[in-house]
Structures are given as C-alpha cells and as structure tokens.
Amino acid sequence: MFSASSAAGDTPPHVRELAQFLAVCDGREPAILWPEQDHARDGRDAAARASETRELARLTGLHPSLACHLADVEGPRCSSAGSPDCLLVQQTEGAGSFLLPAGPSGEPPFSCRLRSGEVLYVPPGRGWRADLTPRARLLLISLAPGGPYGHHPV
C-alpha cells in the first residue's frame, strides 16, 4: 500500500519508524506499533511537529494532518465514526483502551490498550473510540493519499 525507504538522512528515527510501519500495514486490518525508537513528546513546538509531518509525507507519499486530544482538557473519551483516510493514533502520554467496532465490510471488532509511545493504525473507513487515563495525550495523524507533497522516494 505504501512505500518507505530506510535511508537515514536527517529524518528523525521515530518518523522513519512510522513510515516503515505504514509500509507494512495492509490498509484493511488494524495494527499496533510497539516502537523501538524513542518518540518525541507531545509538548514539542509547532515548528518541530510541522517539520516531522512534512518528512512523513515525503517518506510515504501521503498527505498527513495532525490533531491532538488532551484527556484533562477535552475529556477521557474520544471517538471517530471513520474517514476515507487511514489514521495513526499515537499515545504520547498516559494510556488508553481502544475499540474498533466491526468494519464496513464485515471485519471483526478489534480492541487493544495503548501505553505511552505506542501507535495504533486505523484502516480507512473504520470507526473507533477510546477511554483514556487522566492526563493522557493522543497525537492523531490522518493520512490522505496524494496530497500536495506528492511521493518522493528517499
């Protein structure tokens, strides 16, 4: 579905790892990444986050957009009915229990618990909901095909 090169360059290791994870996701099944690389904390400045987003776009050929969910500000529950794009849910602090109901084409329900640093891949069209611990933080990375960055193999 996606392609990613293993060339290092100036790409942060956790961004390279996300791109490689996307390269093996099949687009139909949920998947979990237990990262080997230390992830950047949610408190990064906007410029660093934007730079990493551009790099992920370059590596994958997808157009990412970011959103955050802060449990202590927005509440301990969050959800999405699904979208045509795939989604990476990165637990940047705390933990959360996630449920993906049965998929639109009969895919079975999927549930998991994420801890800080772990990433859930949500396939296109799949809804999800999460119950989070107090002060939990999520980074939601929506990935649309063919954005303005195009596909530039490394």
PDB file of C-alpha atoms in Angstrom:
ATOM      1  CA  MET A   1       0.000   0.000   0.000  1.00  0.00           C
ATOM      2  CA  PHE A   2       2.708   2.488   0.972  1.00  0.00           C
ATOM      3  CA  SER A   3       6.416   2.595   0.350  1.00  0.00           C
ATOM      4  CA  ALA A   4       9.154   3.878   2.593  1.00  0.00           C
ATOM      5  CA  SER A   5      12.894   3.875   2.247  1.00  0.00           C
ATOM      6  CA  SER A   6      15.243   3.003   5.086  1.00  0.00           C
ATOM      7  CA  ALA A   7      17.715   5.743   4.162  1.00  0.00           C
ATOM      8  CA  ALA A   8      18.574   7.718   7.274  1.00  0.00           C
ATOM      9  CA  GLY A   9      19.447  11.234   6.143  1.00  0.00           C
ATOM     10  CA  ASP A  10      18.189  13.867   8.555  1.00  0.00           C
ATOM     11  CA  THR A  11      14.953  12.011   9.256  1.00  0.00           C
ATOM     12  CA  PRO A  12      14.287  11.564  12.984  1.00  0.00           C
ATOM     13  CA  PRO A  13      14.357   7.840  13.860  1.00  0.00           C
ATOM     14  CA  HIS A  14      10.776   7.807  15.186  1.00  0.00           C
ATOM     15  CA  VAL A  15       9.488   9.352  11.925  1.00  0.00           C
ATOM     16  CA  ARG A  16      11.392   6.752   9.872  1.00  0.00           C
ATOM     17  CA  GLU A  17       9.895   4.048  12.072  1.00  0.00           C
ATOM     18  CA  LEU A  18       6.346   5.390  11.479  1.00  0.00           C
ATOM     19  CA  ALA A  19       6.940   5.407   7.706  1.00  0.00           C
ATOM     20  CA  GLN A  20       8.233   1.817   7.818  1.00  0.00           C
ATOM     21  CA  PHE A  21       5.226   0.778   9.917  1.00  0.00           C
ATOM     22  CA  LEU A  22       2.874   2.271   7.312  1.00  0.00           C
ATOM     23  CA  ALA A  23       4.738   0.399   4.574  1.00  0.00           C
ATOM     24  CA  VAL A  24       3.738  -2.944   6.113  1.00  0.00           C
ATOM     25  CA  CYS A  25       0.136  -2.064   7.051  1.00  0.00           C
ATOM     26  CA  ASP A  26      -2.222  -3.679   4.550  1.00  0.00           C
ATOM     27  CA  GLY A  27      -4.884  -0.963   4.590  1.00  0.00           C
ATOM     28  CA  ARG A  28      -7.606  -3.351   5.812  1.00  0.00           C
ATOM     29  CA  GLU A  29      -6.595  -4.572   9.265  1.00  0.00           C
ATOM     30  CA  PRO A  30      -5.792  -2.575  12.416  1.00  0.00           C
ATOM     31  CA  ALA A  31      -2.193  -2.880  13.594  1.00  0.00           C
ATOM     32  CA  ILE A  32      -0.133  -1.828  16.612  1.00  0.00           C
ATOM     33  CA  LEU A  33       3.417  -0.477  16.633  1.00  0.00           C
ATOM     34  CA  TRP A  34       5.465  -1.031  19.762  1.00  0.00           C
ATOM     35  CA  PRO A  35       8.256   1.352  18.746  1.00  0.00           C
ATOM     36  CA  GLU A  36      11.930   0.677  19.118  1.00  0.00           C
ATOM     37  CA  GLN A  37      12.752   4.370  18.781  1.00  0.00           C
ATOM     38  CA  ASP A  38      12.044   6.954  21.459  1.00  0.00           C
ATOM     39  CA  HIS A  39       9.154   9.117  20.359  1.00  0.00           C
ATOM     40  CA  ALA A  40       9.082  12.854  20.666  1.00  0.00           C
ATOM     41  CA  ARG A  41       6.866  14.125  23.480  1.00  0.00           C
ATOM     42  CA  ASP A  42       3.578  15.840  22.760  1.00  0.00           C
ATOM     43  CA  GLY A  43       4.969  19.106  24.135  1.00  0.00           C
ATOM     44  CA  ARG A  44       7.140  19.711  21.071  1.00  0.00           C
ATOM     45  CA  ASP A  45       6.829  23.100  19.466  1.00  0.00           C
ATOM     46  CA  ALA A  46       4.676  23.563  16.380  1.00  0.00           C
ATOM     47  CA  ALA A  47       7.698  24.032  14.074  1.00  0.00           C
ATOM     48  CA  ALA A  48       9.197  20.656  15.073  1.00  0.00           C
ATOM     49  CA  ARG A  49       5.864  18.900  14.641  1.00  0.00           C
ATOM     50  CA  ALA A  50       5.330  20.545  11.218  1.00  0.00           C
ATOM     51  CA  SER A  51       8.820  19.541  10.086  1.00  0.00           C
ATOM     52  CA  GLU A  52       8.231  15.912  11.129  1.00  0.00           C
ATOM     53  CA  THR A  53       4.856  15.933   9.361  1.00  0.00           C
ATOM     54  CA  ARG A  54       6.482  17.122   6.114  1.00  0.00           C
ATOM     55  CA  GLU A  55       9.126  14.409   6.459  1.00  0.00           C
ATOM     56  CA  LEU A  56       6.476  11.704   6.988  1.00  0.00           C
ATOM     57  CA  ALA A  57       4.717  12.979   3.848  1.00  0.00           C
ATOM     58  CA  ARG A  58       7.962  12.805   1.890  1.00  0.00           C
ATOM     59  CA  LEU A  59       8.679   9.258   3.028  1.00  0.00           C
ATOM     60  CA  THR A  60       5.191   7.859   2.443  1.00  0.00           C
ATOM     61  CA  GLY A  61       3.732   9.897  -0.405  1.00  0.00           C
ATOM     62  CA  LEU A  62       0.721  10.600   1.802  1.00  0.00           C
ATOM     63  CA  HIS A  63      -0.625  13.934   2.995  1.00  0.00           C
ATOM     64  CA  PRO A  64      -0.732  13.890   6.810  1.00  0.00           C
ATOM     65  CA  SER A  65      -2.697  16.217   9.016  1.00  0.00           C
ATOM     66  CA  LEU A  66      -2.342  16.390  12.786  1.00  0.00           C
ATOM     67  CA  ALA A  67      -4.704  16.782  15.704  1.00  0.00           C
ATOM     68  CA  CYS A  68      -4.186  16.280  19.426  1.00  0.00           C
ATOM     69  CA  HIS A  69      -6.531  15.054  22.136  1.00  0.00           C
ATOM     70  CA  LEU A  70      -5.767  16.062  25.724  1.00  0.00           C
ATOM     71  CA  ALA A  71      -7.795  13.974  28.197  1.00  0.00           C
ATOM     72  CA  ASP A  72      -7.531  16.516  31.018  1.00  0.00           C
ATOM     73  CA  VAL A  73      -8.862  19.285  28.751  1.00  0.00           C
ATOM     74  CA  GLU A  74     -11.204  17.563  26.291  1.00  0.00           C
ATOM     75  CA  GLY A  75     -12.345  14.622  28.422  1.00  0.00           C
ATOM     76  CA  PRO A  76     -11.302  10.998  28.886  1.00  0.00           C
ATOM     77  CA  ARG A  77     -13.313   9.716  25.925  1.00  0.00           C
ATOM     78  CA  CYS A  78     -12.829  10.364  22.238  1.00  0.00           C
ATOM     79  CA  SER A  79     -14.061   8.710  19.074  1.00  0.00           C
ATOM     80  CA  SER A  80     -14.432   8.897  15.328  1.00  0.00           C
ATOM     81  CA  ALA A  81     -17.064   7.424  13.021  1.00  0.00           C
ATOM     82  CA  GLY A  82     -14.329   6.693  10.480  1.00  0.00           C
ATOM     83  CA  SER A  83     -12.997   8.502   7.450  1.00  0.00           C
ATOM     84  CA  PRO A  84     -11.793   7.626   3.952  1.00  0.00           C
ATOM     85  CA  ASP A  85      -8.198   8.161   5.150  1.00  0.00           C
ATOM     86  CA  CYS A  86      -6.110   5.909   7.346  1.00  0.00           C
ATOM     87  CA  LEU A  87      -5.231   7.134  10.817  1.00  0.00           C
ATOM     88  CA  LEU A  88      -2.297   6.713  13.184  1.00  0.00           C
ATOM     89  CA  VAL A  89      -3.214   7.163  16.843  1.00  0.00           C
ATOM     90  CA  GLN A  90      -0.022   7.768  18.824  1.00  0.00           C
ATOM     91  CA  GLN A  91      -0.381   7.582  22.593  1.00  0.00           C
ATOM     92  CA  THR A  92       2.143  10.224  23.636  1.00  0.00           C
ATOM     93  CA  GLU A  93       1.351  10.222  27.368  1.00  0.00           C
ATOM     94  CA  GLY A  94      -0.754   8.061  29.673  1.00  0.00           C
ATOM     95  CA  ALA A  95      -2.726   5.102  28.348  1.00  0.00           C
ATOM     96  CA  GLY A  96      -5.987   4.314  26.628  1.00  0.00           C
ATOM     97  CA  SER A  97      -8.304   1.431  25.806  1.00  0.00           C
ATOM     98  CA  PHE A  98      -9.385   1.426  22.169  1.00  0.00           C
ATOM     99  CA  LEU A  99     -12.251  -0.325  20.406  1.00  0.00           C
ATOM    100  CA  LEU A 100     -12.787  -0.513  16.662  1.00  0.00           C
ATOM    101  CA  PRO A 101     -16.305  -1.892  16.040  1.00  0.00           C
ATOM    102  CA  ALA A 102     -16.853  -4.345  13.190  1.00  0.00           C
ATOM    103  CA  GLY A 103     -15.719  -2.870   9.886  1.00  0.00           C
ATOM    104  CA  PRO A 104     -17.923  -1.856   6.963  1.00  0.00           C
ATOM    105  CA  SER A 105     -17.005  -4.992   5.003  1.00  0.00           C
ATOM    106  CA  GLY A 106     -17.527  -7.398   7.902  1.00  0.00           C
ATOM    107  CA  GLU A 107     -14.100  -7.072   9.521  1.00  0.00           C
ATOM    108  CA  PRO A 108     -14.241  -8.311  13.131  1.00  0.00           C
ATOM    109  CA  PRO A 109     -14.151  -5.878  16.078  1.00  0.00           C
ATOM    110  CA  PHE A 110     -10.690  -5.050  17.396  1.00  0.00           C
ATOM    111  CA  SER A 111      -9.680  -3.875  20.866  1.00  0.00           C
ATOM    112  CA  CYS A 112      -6.353  -3.017  22.438  1.00  0.00           C
ATOM    113  CA  ARG A 113      -4.701  -0.940  25.141  1.00  0.00           C
ATOM    114  CA  LEU A 114      -2.033   1.583  24.209  1.00  0.00           C
ATOM    115  CA  ARG A 115       0.596   2.958  26.544  1.00  0.00           C
ATOM    116  CA  SER A 116       2.815   5.962  26.043  1.00  0.00           C
ATOM    117  CA  GLY A 117       4.795   5.678  22.808  1.00  0.00           C
ATOM    118  CA  GLU A 118       2.638   3.001  21.181  1.00  0.00           C
ATOM    119  CA  VAL A 119       0.803   3.587  17.890  1.00  0.00           C
ATOM    120  CA  LEU A 120      -2.474   2.186  16.556  1.00  0.00           C
ATOM    121  CA  TYR A 121      -3.110   2.010  12.806  1.00  0.00           C
ATOM    122  CA  VAL A 122      -6.808   2.523  11.988  1.00  0.00           C
ATOM    123  CA  PRO A 123      -7.666   1.492   8.410  1.00  0.00           C
ATOM    124  CA  PRO A 124      -9.767   3.733   6.160  1.00  0.00           C
ATOM    125  CA  GLY A 125     -13.469   3.551   6.906  1.00  0.00           C
ATOM    126  CA  ARG A 126     -13.070   2.120  10.412  1.00  0.00           C
ATOM    127  CA  GLY A 127     -14.600   3.959  13.348  1.00  0.00           C
ATOM    128  CA  TRP A 128     -13.016   3.864  16.797  1.00  0.00           C
ATOM    129  CA  ARG A 129     -13.480   5.008  20.357  1.00  0.00           C
ATOM    130  CA  ALA A 130     -11.093   5.369  23.266  1.00  0.00           C
ATOM    131  CA  ASP A 131     -11.299   5.597  27.045  1.00  0.00           C
ATOM    132  CA  LEU A 132      -8.210   7.404  28.317  1.00  0.00           C
ATOM    133  CA  THR A 133      -6.431   7.707  31.635  1.00  0.00           C
ATOM    134  CA  PRO A 134      -6.320  11.157  33.293  1.00  0.00           C
ATOM    135  CA  ARG A 135      -3.781  13.479  31.616  1.00  0.00           C
ATOM    136  CA  ALA A 136      -3.458  11.122  28.628  1.00  0.00           C
ATOM    137  CA  ARG A 137      -2.353  12.655  25.341  1.00  0.00           C
ATOM    138  CA  LEU A 138      -3.027  11.401  21.812  1.00  0.00           C
ATOM    139  CA  LEU A 139      -1.484  12.563  18.564  1.00  0.00           C
ATOM    140  CA  LEU A 140      -3.903  11.781  15.714  1.00  0.00           C
ATOM    141  CA  ILE A 141      -2.234  11.620  12.305  1.00  0.00           C
ATOM    142  CA  SER A 142      -4.712  11.390   9.421  1.00  0.00           C
ATOM    143  CA  LEU A 143      -3.067  10.222   6.190  1.00  0.00           C
ATOM    144  CA  ALA A 144      -4.712  11.057   2.864  1.00  0.00           C
ATOM    145  CA  PRO A 145      -3.396   9.726  -0.447  1.00  0.00           C
ATOM    146  CA  GLY A 146      -1.862  12.117  -2.942  1.00  0.00           C
ATOM    147  CA  GLY A 147      -1.551  15.349  -1.029  1.00  0.00           C
ATOM    148  CA  PRO A 148       0.418  18.433  -2.017  1.00  0.00           C
ATOM    149  CA  TYR A 149       3.710  16.800  -1.009  1.00  0.00           C
ATOM    150  CA  GLY A 150       3.428  14.022  -3.617  1.00  0.00           C
ATOM    151  CA  HIS A 151       5.584  10.908  -3.480  1.00  0.00           C
ATOM    152  CA  HIS A 152       9.309  11.493  -3.230  1.00  0.00           C
ATOM    153  CA  PRO A 153      11.196   8.261  -2.503  1.00  0.00           C
ATOM    154  CA  VAL A 154      14.236   8.703  -0.286  1.00  0.00           C
TER     155      VAL A 154
END
